[in-house]
PDB file of C-alpha atoms in Angstrom:
ATOM      1  CA  UNK A  61      82.963 120.169 120.230  1.00  0.00           C
ATOM      2  CA  UNK A  62      84.924 116.944 120.633  1.00  0.00           C
ATOM      3  CA  UNK A  63      83.152 115.305 117.685  1.00  0.00           C
ATOM      4  CA  UNK A  64      84.002 118.262 115.454  1.00  0.00           C
ATOM      5  CA  UNK A  65      87.650 117.943 116.433  1.00  0.00           C
ATOM      6  CA  UNK A  66      87.520 114.236 115.666  1.00  0.00           C
ATOM      7  CA  UNK A  67      85.963 114.944 112.274  1.00  0.00           C
ATOM      8  CA  UNK A  68      88.578 117.588 111.509  1.00  0.00           C
ATOM      9  CA  UNK A  69      91.353 115.236 112.575  1.00  0.00           C
ATOM     10  CA  UNK A  70      89.990 112.427 110.406  1.00  0.00           C
ATOM     11  CA  UNK A  71      89.639 114.764 107.435  1.00  0.00           C
ATOM     12  CA  UNK A  72      93.254 115.832 107.868  1.00  0.00           C
ATOM     13  CA  UNK A  73      94.373 112.222 108.083  1.00  0.00           C
ATOM     14  CA  UNK A  74      92.363 111.311 104.972  1.00  0.00           C
ATOM     15  CA  UNK A  75      93.900 114.212 103.043  1.00  0.00           C
ATOM     16  CA  UNK A  76      97.357 113.075 104.107  1.00  0.00           C
ATOM     17  CA  UNK A  77      96.660 109.500 102.999  1.00  0.00           C
ATOM     18  CA  UNK A  78      95.274 110.706  99.665  1.00  0.00           C
ATOM     19  CA  UNK A  79      98.410 112.789  99.093  1.00  0.00           C
ATOM     20  CA  UNK A  80     100.598 109.782  99.904  1.00  0.00           C
ATOM     21  CA  UNK A  81      98.594 107.637  97.457  1.00  0.00           C
ATOM     22  CA  UNK A  82      99.077 110.204  94.692  1.00  0.00           C
ATOM     23  CA  UNK A  83     102.804 110.323  95.402  1.00  0.00           C
ATOM     24  CA  UNK A  84     102.974 106.529  95.237  1.00  0.00           C
ATOM     25  CA  UNK A  85     101.050 106.543  91.945  1.00  0.00           C
ATOM     26  CA  UNK A  86     103.563 109.003  90.514  1.00  0.00           C
ATOM     27  CA  UNK A  87     106.466 106.893  91.755  1.00  0.00           C
ATOM     28  CA  UNK A  88     104.902 103.793  90.223  1.00  0.00           C
ATOM     29  CA  UNK A  89     104.454 105.574  86.899  1.00  0.00           C
ATOM     30  CA  UNK A  90     108.104 106.680  86.950  1.00  0.00           C
ATOM     31  CA  UNK A  91     109.294 103.164  87.776  1.00  0.00           C
ATOM     32  CA  UNK A  92     107.182 101.640  84.999  1.00  0.00           C
ATOM     33  CA  UNK A  93     108.617 104.150  82.524  1.00  0.00           C
ATOM     34  CA  UNK A  94     112.160 103.349  83.672  1.00  0.00           C
ATOM     35  CA  UNK A  95     111.442  99.622  83.375  1.00  0.00           C
ATOM     36  CA  UNK A  96     110.152  99.984  79.803  1.00  0.00           C
ATOM     37  CA  UNK A  97     113.230 102.020  78.871  1.00  0.00           C
ATOM     38  CA  UNK A  98     115.552  99.405  80.390  1.00  0.00           C
ATOM     39  CA  UNK A  99     113.704  96.572  78.642  1.00  0.00           C
ATOM     40  CA  UNK A 100     114.051  98.352  75.297  1.00  0.00           C
ATOM     41  CA  UNK A 101     117.733  98.907  75.929  1.00  0.00           C
ATOM     42  CA  UNK A 102     118.276  95.242  76.791  1.00  0.00           C
ATOM     43  CA  UNK A 103     116.357  94.157  73.682  1.00  0.00           C
ATOM     44  CA  UNK A 104     118.478  96.476  71.552  1.00  0.00           C
ATOM     45  CA  UNK A 105     121.707  95.136  73.043  1.00  0.00           C
ATOM     46  CA  UNK A 106     120.524  91.554  72.547  1.00  0.00           C
ATOM     47  CA  UNK A 107     119.723  92.301  68.905  1.00  0.00           C
ATOM     48  CA  UNK A 108     123.195  93.796  68.393  1.00  0.00           C
ATOM     49  CA  UNK A 109     124.745  90.764  70.032  1.00  0.00           C
ATOM     50  CA  UNK A 110     122.806  88.418  67.740  1.00  0.00           C
ATOM     51  CA  UNK A 111     123.871  90.403  64.654  1.00  0.00           C
ATOM     52  CA  UNK A 112     127.526  90.205  65.717  1.00  0.00           C
ATOM     53  CA  UNK A 113     127.261  86.467  66.262  1.00  0.00           C
ATOM     54  CA  UNK A 114     125.725  86.014  62.811  1.00  0.00           C
ATOM     55  CA  UNK A 115     128.496  88.084  61.225  1.00  0.00           C
ATOM     56  CA  UNK A 116     131.162  85.960  62.899  1.00  0.00           C
ATOM     57  CA  UNK A 117     129.535  82.765  61.702  1.00  0.00           C
ATOM     58  CA  UNK A 118     129.362  83.916  58.083  1.00  0.00           C
TER      59      UNK A 118
END
C-alpha cells in the first residue's frame, strides 16, 4: 500500500510541476509579445525623431 501512495504522491507532484511549466510558458509568451510591442514602439519613436531632425536641418 505504501508504494501505491508514493506513486500517487509522485503523480500529483508531476501534475503540479507540469501545470507550473505551462503557466511559465504562457507568461514567457506574454512577455515576448510585450517586448516586441515595446521594440516596435521605440523604433517608431526613433523614426519620428530622425524625421524631425532632418526637417530642422533642411
